[in-house]
Short mmCIF file of C-alpha atoms in Angstrom, two decimals:
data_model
loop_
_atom_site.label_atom_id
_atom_site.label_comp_id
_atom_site.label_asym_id
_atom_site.label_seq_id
_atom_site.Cartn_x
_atom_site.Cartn_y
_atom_site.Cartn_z
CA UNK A 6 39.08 290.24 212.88
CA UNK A 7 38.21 291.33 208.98
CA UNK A 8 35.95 289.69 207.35
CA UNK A 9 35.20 290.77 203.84
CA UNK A 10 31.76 289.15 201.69
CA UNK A 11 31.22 288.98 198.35
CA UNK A 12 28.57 290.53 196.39
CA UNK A 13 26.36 287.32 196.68
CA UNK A 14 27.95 285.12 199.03
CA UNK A 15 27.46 281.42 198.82
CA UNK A 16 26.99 280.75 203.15
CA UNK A 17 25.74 283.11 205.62
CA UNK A 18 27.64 284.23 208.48
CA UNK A 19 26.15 284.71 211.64
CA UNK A 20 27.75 287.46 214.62
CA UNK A 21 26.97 288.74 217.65
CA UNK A 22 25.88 292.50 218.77
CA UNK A 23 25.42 293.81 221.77
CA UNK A 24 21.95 293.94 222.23
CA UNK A 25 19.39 292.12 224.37
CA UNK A 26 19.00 288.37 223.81
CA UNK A 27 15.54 288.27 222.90
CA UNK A 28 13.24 286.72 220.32
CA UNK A 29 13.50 289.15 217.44
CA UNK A 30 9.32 289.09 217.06
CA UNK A 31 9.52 291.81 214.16
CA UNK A 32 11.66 290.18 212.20
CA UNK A 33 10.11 286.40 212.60
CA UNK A 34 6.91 287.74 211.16
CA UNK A 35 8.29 288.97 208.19
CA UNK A 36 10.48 285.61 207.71
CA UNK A 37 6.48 283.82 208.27
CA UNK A 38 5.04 286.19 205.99
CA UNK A 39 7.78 285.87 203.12
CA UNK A 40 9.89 282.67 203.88
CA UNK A 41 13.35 285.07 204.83
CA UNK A 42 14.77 287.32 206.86
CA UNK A 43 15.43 290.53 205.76
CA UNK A 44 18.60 292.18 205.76
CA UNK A 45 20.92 291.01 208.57
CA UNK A 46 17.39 289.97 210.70
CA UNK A 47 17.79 286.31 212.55
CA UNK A 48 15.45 285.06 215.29
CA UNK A 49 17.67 287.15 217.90
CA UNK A 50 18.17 290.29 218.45
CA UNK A 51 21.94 289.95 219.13
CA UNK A 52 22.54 287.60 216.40
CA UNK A 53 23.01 289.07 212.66
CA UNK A 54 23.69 287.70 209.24
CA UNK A 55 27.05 289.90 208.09
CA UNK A 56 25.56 291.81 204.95
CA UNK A 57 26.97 290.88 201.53
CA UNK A 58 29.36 293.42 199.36
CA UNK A 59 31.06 294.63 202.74
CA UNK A 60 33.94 294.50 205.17
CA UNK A 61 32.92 294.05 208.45
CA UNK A 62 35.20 294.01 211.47
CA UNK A 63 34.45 291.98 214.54
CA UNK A 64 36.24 292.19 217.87
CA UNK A 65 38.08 289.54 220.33
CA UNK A 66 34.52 288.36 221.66
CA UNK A 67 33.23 287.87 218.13
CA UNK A 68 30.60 290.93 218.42
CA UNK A 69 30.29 293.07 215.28
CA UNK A 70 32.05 296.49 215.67
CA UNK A 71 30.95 297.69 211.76
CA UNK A 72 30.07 297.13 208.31
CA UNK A 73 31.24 299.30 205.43
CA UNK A 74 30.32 298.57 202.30
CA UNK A 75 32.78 297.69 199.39
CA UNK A 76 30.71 297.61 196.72
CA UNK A 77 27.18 299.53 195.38
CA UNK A 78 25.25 298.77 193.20
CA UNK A 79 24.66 300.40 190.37
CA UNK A 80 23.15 300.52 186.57
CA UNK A 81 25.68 301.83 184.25
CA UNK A 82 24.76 300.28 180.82
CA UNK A 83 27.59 300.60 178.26
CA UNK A 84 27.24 301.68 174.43
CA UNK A 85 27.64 298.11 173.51
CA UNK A 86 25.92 295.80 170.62
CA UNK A 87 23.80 292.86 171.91
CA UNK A 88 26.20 290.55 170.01
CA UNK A 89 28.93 292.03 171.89
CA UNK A 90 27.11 291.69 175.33
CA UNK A 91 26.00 288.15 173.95
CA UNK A 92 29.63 287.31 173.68
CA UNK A 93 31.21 288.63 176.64
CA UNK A 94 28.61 286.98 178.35
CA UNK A 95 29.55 283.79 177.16
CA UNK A 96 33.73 284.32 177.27
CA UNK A 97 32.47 285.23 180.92
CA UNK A 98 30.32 282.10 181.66
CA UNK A 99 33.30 279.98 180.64
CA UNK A 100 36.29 281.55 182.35
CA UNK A 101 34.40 281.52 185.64
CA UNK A 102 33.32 277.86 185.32
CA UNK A 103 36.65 276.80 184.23
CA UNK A 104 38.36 278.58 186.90
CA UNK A 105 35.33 277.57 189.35
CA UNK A 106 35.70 273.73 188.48
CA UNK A 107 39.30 273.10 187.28
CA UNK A 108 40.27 269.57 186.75
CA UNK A 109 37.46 268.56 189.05
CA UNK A 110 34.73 266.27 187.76
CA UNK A 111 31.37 268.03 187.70
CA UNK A 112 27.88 266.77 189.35
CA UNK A 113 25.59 269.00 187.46
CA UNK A 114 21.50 269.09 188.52
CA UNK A 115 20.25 269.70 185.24
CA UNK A 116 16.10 270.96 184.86
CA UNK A 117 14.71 271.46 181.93
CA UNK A 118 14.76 275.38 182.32
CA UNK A 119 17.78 277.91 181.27
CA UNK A 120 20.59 278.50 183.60
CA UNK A 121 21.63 274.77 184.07
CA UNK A 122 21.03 274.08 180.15
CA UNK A 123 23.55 277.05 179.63
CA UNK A 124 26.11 275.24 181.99
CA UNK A 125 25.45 272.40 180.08
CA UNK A 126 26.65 274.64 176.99
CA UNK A 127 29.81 275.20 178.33
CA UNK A 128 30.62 271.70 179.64
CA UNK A 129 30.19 270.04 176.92
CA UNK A 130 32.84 272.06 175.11
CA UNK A 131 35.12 271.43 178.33
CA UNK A 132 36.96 268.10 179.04
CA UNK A 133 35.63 267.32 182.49
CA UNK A 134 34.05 264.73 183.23
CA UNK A 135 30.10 265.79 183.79
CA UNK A 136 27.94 263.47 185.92
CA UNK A 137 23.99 265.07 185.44
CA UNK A 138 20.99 264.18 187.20
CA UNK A 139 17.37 265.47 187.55
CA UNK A 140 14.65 264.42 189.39
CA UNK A 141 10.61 264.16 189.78
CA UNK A 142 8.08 263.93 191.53
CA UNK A 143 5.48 260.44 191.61
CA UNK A 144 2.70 261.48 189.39
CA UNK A 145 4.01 265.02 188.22
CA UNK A 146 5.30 266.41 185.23
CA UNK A 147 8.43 264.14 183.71
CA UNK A 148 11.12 266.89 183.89
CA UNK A 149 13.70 264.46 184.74
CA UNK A 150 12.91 263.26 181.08
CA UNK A 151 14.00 267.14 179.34
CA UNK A 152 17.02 266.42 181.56
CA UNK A 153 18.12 263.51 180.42
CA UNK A 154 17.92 264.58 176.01
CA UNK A 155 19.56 267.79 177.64
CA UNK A 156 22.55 264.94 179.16
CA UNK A 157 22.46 263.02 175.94
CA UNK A 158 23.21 265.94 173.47
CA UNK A 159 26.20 267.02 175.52
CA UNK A 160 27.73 263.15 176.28
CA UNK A 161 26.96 263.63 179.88
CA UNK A 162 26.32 260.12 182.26
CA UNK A 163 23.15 260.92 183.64
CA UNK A 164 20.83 259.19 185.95
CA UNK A 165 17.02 260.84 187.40
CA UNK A 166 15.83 260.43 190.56
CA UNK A 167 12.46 260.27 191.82
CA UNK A 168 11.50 262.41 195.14
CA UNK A 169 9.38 259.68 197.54
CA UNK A 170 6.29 260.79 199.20
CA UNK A 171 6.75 261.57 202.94
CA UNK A 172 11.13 261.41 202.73
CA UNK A 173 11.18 264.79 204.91
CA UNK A 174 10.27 263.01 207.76
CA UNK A 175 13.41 260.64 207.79
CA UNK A 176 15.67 263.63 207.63
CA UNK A 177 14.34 266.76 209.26
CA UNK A 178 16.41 267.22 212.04
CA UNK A 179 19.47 266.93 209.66
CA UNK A 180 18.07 269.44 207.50
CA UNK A 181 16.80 271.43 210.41
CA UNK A 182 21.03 271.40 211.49
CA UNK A 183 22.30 272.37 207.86
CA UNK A 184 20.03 275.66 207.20
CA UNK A 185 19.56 276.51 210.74
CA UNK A 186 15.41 276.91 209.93
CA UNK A 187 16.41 279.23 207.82
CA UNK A 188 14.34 278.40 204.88
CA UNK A 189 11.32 276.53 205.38
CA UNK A 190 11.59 272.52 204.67
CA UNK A 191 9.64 271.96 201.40
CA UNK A 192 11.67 273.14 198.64
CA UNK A 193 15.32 271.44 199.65
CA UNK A 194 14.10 268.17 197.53
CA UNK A 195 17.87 267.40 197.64
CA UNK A 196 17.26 266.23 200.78
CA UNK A 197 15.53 263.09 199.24
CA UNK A 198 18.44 261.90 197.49
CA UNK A 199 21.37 263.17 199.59
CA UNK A 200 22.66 260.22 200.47
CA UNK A 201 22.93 259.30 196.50
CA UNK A 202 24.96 262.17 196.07
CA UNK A 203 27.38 261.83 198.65
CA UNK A 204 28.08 258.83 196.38
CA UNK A 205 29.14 260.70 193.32
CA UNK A 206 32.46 262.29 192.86
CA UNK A 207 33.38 265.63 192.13
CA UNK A 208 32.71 269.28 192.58
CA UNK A 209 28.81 270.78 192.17
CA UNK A 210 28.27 273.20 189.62
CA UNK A 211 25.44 275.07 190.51
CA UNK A 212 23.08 277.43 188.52
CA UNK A 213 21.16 279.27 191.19
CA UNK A 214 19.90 282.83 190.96
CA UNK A 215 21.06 283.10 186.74
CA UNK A 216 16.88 283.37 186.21
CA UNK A 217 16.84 286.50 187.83
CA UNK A 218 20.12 288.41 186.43
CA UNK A 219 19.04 287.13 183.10
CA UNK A 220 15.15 288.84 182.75
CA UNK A 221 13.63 291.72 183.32
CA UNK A 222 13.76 293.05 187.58
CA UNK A 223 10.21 294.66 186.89
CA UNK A 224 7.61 294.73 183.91
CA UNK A 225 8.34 297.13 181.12
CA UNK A 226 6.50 300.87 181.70
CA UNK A 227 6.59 300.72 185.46
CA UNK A 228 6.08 303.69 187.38
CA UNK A 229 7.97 304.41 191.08
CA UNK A 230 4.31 304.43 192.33
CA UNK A 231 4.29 300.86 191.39
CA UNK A 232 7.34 299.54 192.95
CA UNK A 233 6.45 298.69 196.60
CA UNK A 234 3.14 296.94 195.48
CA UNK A 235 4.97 295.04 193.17
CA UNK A 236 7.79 294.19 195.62
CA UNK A 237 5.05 293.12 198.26
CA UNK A 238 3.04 290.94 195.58
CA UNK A 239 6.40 289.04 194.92
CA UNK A 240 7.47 288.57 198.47
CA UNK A 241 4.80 287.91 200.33
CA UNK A 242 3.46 283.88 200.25
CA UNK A 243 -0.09 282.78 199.70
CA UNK A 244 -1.60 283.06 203.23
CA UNK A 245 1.91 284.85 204.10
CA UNK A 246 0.20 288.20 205.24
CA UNK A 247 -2.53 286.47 207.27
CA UNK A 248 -0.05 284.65 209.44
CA UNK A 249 2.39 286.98 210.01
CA UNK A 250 -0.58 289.59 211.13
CA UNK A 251 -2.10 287.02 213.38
CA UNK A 252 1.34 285.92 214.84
CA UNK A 253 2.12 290.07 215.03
CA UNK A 254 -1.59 290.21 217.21
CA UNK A 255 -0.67 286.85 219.00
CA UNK A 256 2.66 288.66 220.67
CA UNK A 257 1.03 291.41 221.61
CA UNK A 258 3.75 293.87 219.52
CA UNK A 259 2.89 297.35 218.61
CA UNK A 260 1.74 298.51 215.77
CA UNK A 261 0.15 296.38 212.79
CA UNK A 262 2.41 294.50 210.41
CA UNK A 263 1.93 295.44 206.81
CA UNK A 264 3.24 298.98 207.72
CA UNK A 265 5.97 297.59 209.72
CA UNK A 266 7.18 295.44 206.18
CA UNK A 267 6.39 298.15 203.68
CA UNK A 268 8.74 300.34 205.97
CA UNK A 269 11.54 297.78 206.07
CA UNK A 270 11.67 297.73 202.07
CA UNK A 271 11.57 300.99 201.76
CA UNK A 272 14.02 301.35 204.03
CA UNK A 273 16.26 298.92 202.18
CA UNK A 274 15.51 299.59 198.62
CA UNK A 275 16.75 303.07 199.25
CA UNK A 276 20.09 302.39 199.59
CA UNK A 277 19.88 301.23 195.71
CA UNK A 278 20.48 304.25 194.29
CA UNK A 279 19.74 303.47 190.65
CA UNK A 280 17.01 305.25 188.66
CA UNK A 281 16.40 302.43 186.50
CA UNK A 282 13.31 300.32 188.22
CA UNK A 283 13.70 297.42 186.52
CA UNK A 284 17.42 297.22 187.38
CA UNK A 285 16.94 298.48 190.74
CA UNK A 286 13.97 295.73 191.70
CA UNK A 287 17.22 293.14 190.40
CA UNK A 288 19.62 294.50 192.89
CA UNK A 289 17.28 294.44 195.38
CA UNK A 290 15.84 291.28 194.69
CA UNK A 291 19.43 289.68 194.77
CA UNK A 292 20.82 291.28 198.05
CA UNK A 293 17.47 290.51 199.52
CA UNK A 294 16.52 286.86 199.26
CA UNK A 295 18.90 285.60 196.83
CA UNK A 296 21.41 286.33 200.25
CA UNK A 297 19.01 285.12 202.50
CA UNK A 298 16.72 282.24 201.41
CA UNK A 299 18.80 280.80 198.28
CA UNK A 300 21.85 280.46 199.68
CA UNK A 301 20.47 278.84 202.83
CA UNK A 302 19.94 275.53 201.29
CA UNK A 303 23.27 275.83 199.43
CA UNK A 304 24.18 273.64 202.27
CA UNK A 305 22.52 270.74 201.80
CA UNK A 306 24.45 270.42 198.29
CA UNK A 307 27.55 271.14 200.29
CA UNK A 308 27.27 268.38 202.51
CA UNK A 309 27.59 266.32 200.15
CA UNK A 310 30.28 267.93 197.62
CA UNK A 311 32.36 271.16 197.50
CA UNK A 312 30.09 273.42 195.71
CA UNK A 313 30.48 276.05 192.70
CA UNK A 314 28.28 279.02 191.56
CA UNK A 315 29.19 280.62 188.33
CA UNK A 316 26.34 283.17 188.79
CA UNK A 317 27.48 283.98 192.19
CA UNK A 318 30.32 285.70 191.53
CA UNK A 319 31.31 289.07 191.70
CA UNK A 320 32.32 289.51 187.91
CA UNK A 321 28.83 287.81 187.13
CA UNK A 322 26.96 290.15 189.24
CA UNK A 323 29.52 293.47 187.95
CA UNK A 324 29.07 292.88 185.06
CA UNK A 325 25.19 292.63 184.64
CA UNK A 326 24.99 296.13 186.60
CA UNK A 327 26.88 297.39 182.64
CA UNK A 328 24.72 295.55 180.43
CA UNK A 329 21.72 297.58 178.68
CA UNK A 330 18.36 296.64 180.38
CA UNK A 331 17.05 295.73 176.93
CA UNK A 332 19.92 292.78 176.59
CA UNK A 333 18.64 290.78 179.68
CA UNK A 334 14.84 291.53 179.87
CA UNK A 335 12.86 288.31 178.96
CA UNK A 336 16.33 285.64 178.80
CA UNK A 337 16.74 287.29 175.88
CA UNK A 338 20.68 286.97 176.15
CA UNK A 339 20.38 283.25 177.25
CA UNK A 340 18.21 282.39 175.09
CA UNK A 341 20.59 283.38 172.49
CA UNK A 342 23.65 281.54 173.60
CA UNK A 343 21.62 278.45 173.75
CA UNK A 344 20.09 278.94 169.75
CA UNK A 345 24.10 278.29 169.31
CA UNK A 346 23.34 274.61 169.23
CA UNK A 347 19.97 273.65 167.99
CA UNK A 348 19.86 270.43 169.36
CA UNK A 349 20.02 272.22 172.96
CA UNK A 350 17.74 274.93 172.11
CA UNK A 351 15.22 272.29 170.18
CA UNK A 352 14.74 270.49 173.75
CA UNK A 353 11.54 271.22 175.54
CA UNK A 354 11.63 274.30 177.58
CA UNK A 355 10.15 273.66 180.93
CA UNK A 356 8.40 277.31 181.11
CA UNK A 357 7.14 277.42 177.67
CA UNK A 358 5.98 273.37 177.74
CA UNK A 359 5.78 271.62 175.05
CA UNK A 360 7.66 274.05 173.15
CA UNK A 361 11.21 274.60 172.83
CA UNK A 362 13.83 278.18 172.16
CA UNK A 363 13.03 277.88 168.80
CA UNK A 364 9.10 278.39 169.02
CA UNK A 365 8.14 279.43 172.04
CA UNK A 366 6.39 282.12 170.66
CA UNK A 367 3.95 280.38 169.87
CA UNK A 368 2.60 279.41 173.61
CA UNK A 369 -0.46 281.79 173.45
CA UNK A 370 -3.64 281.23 171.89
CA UNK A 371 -4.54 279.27 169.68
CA UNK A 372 -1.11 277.27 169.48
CA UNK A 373 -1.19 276.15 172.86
CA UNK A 374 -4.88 275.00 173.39
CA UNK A 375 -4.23 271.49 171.72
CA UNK A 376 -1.68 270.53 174.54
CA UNK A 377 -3.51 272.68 177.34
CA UNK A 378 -6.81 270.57 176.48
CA UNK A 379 -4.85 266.98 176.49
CA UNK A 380 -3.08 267.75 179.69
CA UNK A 381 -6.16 268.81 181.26
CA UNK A 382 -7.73 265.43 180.24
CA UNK A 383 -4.46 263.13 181.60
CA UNK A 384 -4.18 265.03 184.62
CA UNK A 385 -8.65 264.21 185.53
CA UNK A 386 -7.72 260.74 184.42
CA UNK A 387 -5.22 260.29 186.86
CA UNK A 388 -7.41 262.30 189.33
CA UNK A 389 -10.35 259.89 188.59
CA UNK A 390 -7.92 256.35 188.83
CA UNK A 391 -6.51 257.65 192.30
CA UNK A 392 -2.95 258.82 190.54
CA UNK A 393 -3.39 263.04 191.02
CA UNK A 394 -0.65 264.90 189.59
CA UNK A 395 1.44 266.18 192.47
CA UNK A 396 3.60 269.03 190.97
CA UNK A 397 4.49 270.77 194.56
CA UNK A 398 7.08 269.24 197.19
CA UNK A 399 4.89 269.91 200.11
CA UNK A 400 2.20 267.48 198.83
CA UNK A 401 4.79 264.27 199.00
CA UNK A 402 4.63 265.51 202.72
CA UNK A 403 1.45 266.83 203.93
CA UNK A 404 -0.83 264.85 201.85
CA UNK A 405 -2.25 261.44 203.49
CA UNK A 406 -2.58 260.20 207.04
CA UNK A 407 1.17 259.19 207.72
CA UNK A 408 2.14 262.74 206.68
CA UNK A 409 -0.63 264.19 208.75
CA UNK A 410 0.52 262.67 211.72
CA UNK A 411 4.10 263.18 211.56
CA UNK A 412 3.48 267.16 211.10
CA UNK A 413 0.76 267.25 214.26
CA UNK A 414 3.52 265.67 215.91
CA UNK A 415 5.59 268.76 215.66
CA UNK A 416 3.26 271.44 215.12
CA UNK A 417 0.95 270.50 218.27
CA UNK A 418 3.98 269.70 220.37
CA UNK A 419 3.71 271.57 224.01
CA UNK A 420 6.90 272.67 224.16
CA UNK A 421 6.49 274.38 220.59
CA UNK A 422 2.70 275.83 221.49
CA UNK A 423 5.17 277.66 224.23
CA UNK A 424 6.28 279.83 221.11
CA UNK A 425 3.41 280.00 218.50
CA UNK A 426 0.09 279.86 220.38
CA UNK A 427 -1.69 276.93 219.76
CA UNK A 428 -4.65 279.16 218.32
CA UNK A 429 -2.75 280.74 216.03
CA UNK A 430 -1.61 276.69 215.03
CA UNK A 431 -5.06 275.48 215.08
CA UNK A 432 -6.18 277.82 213.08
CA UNK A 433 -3.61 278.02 209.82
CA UNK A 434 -3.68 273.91 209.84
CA UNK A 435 -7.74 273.60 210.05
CA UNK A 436 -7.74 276.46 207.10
CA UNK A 437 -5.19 274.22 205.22
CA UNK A 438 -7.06 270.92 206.05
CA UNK A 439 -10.16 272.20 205.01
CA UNK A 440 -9.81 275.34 203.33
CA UNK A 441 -7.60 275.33 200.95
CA UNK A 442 -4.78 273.63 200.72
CA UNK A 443 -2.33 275.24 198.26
CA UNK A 444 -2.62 279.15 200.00
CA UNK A 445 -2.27 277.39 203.12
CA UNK A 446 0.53 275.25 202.44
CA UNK A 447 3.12 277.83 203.44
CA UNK A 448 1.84 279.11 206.99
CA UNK A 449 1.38 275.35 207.74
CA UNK A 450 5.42 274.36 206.48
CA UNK A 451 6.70 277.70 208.22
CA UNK A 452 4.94 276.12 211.68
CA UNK A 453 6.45 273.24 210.59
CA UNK A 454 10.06 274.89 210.42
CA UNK A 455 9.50 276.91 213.79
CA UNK A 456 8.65 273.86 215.47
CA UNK A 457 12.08 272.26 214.67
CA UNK A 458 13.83 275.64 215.42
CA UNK A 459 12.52 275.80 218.52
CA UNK A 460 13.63 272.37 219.28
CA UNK A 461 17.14 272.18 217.96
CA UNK A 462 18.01 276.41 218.66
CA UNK A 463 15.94 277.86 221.07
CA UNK A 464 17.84 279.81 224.13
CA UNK A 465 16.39 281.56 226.45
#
């Protein structure tokens, strides 16, 4: 059997190898200390994720015989204008969303950031019919509201959504079954309002991973001396290193950790052979954990609805590798496209709050002290009048005594302390109960996602 996977697929596919089935320790810690596997790393040894941009062929049993790739990358910018690029970007966008979403109506999760507002751009000059929605969180910053003048400028029905404290509990083991633990539970805030969208007709159109073609892979000036550090500062999670060393110590492995992951990206950022940093950190970053902890919870949107990803494919991701690095640092080429229509690029930008693509230049000192002091002063109001401004998922479900109990319940569960010593548990949920909170939040939802893995997928 051939199997051949695009550049950035939009599901994982998992084999078998012939190797031991064990508990692939190594690799665990690095999904604990960064929130994804690396490469074609799953919790066994004999299971693999087939590597994107390659044929692989499998045999009879379903056991991976070999990979070769089809496709490198590469940076090969071409002597082009940046109104050129600009428009071949944009004949691009629109011939793969037309083709992507044909007569289909379109769901479209609008936020009030870039990539979805440039979908929006090109539905609204397209005849389907475009049902938009956003959502928020109780207390936290009104995005849903950007959303909706984003909906109204383009004629789109829209309709926000607002994420419930504590909803993960209700649907766990669901979510557990769709990314396989994966990815761990507190960013898939679709989860809240799946059953809404299984309501709505039509095809998703989705704009995941168009932040990261579309800016810079690494800050202007860097030097190859500079890479690794930077890689490890933007994969590794707050409290990330800690657990995955103390997990590393906990099952007695050999060696010490850090090493162990700095030799891994090495490893794997030297198959990029691109001079370039900036575009080289891009590739990387994309057949890293765009593959493996983006497109996990693709599948939570395609539960609900066929799904479509415009900066998925392969002419998408080909044709950034020819586009001067200068074009796409800083959404320069988005940015752009969206200053087309004024009354898109007038609309608050999320990033650059309160301003918009017109002015957000001016978000530095002094412009942006007025607003910085007045939302300082709302958010200790609501502090003070028992209303705090939530503005991450994982405090809708750690936060409070109902939430406390229902993740004890999994994370102290014998069967589960069979896998992660309870020390280790004890210790990275007292640090995050009285600690702090926010640096802790990840070790605590990454026990959280082993403990349902080990319940719905462990074999000895």
């Amino acid at each position: 059997m051939n199997i051949k996977t695009p550049i950035l697929p939009s599901k994982q596919t998992y084999v078998k190898q012939h190797e031991p089935h064990e508990l692939n320790k190594r690799a665990i810690c690095i999904y604990a200390a960064t929130g994804f596997f690396m490469d074609d790393d799953t919790y066994y040894k004999d299971e693999v994720c087939l590597a994107p941009a390659s044929k692989h062929t499998l045999d009879a049993d379903g056991y991976l015989v070999q990979s070769k790739p089809w496709f490198e990358w590469h940076y090969t910018p071409r002597e082009i204008s940046f109104n050129q690029a600009l428009q071949e970007y944009k004949d691009l966008l629109t011939t793969i969303t037309k083709e992507q979403v044909g007569d289909s109506p379109v769901i479209l999760p609008l936020s009030g950031g870039l990539d979805s507002r440039s979908q929006a751009l090109v539905f609204k000059d397209l005849p389907n019919k475009v049902s938009a929605y956003s959502y928020s969180f109780p207390g936290g910053y009104p995005e849903h509201k950007i959303s909706k003048q984003i909906a109204q400028v383009c004629g789109f029905d829209f309709k926000s959504y607002q994420i419930p404290k504590g909803y993960l509990w209700d649907c766990i083991d669901d979510l557990a079954q769709l990314n396989g633990c994966l990815s761990e539970f507190t960013h898939a805030r679709q989860m809240a309002v799946l059953p809404e969208l299984k309501q709505k007709e039509g095809v998703f159109s989705l704009g995941h991973w168009g932040d990261v073609l579309f800016d810079r892979g690494a800050p202007d000036g860097i030097e190859e001396k500079e890479v690794i550090p930077l890689l490890l500062k933007k994969m590794l999670k707050p409290g990330g290193l800690e657990f995955a060393e103390a997990l590393w110590k906990a099952w007695g492995l050999a060696g010490t950790f850090k090493p162990y992951l700095i030799s891994r990206i090495e490893s794997s950022l030297s198959t990029i052979k691109i001079d370039n940093i900036s575009a080289r950190v891009r590739a990387f970053k994309t057949s890293q954990w765009a593959h493996r902890w983006t497109t996990t919870n693709l599948r939570v949107f395609a539960e609900a609805h066929p799904i479509t990803l415009p900066y998925y494919d392969d002419r998408m991701l080909q044709f950034i590798c020819t586009v001067p690095e200068e074009y796409l640092a800083d959404r320069r080429m988005q940015i752009a496209h969206l200053q087309q229509d004024n009354a898109l690029a007038s609309i608050t930008w999320h990033e650059q709050k309160p301003f918009h693509l017109n002015n957000y230049q001016y978000n530095k000192v002094p412009y942006n002290i007025p607003y910085r002091v007045l939302n300082k002063l709302q958010r200790e109001f609501k502090a003070a009048i028992g209303k705090p401004y939530i503005q991450r998922n994982f405090e809708l479900q750690f936060y409070g005594e109902e939430n406390d109990k229902e993740l004890q319940d999994r994370i102290f569960d014998p069967s589960f302390l069979e896998f992660v010593p309870k020390e280790v548990v004890t210790q990275f949920y007292n640090k995050f109960k009285n600690l702090n909170a926010v640096y802790y939040s990840t070790p605590v939802s990454m026990l959280l996602t082993f403990s349902l893995w080990k319940k719905h997928f462990y074999t000895k």
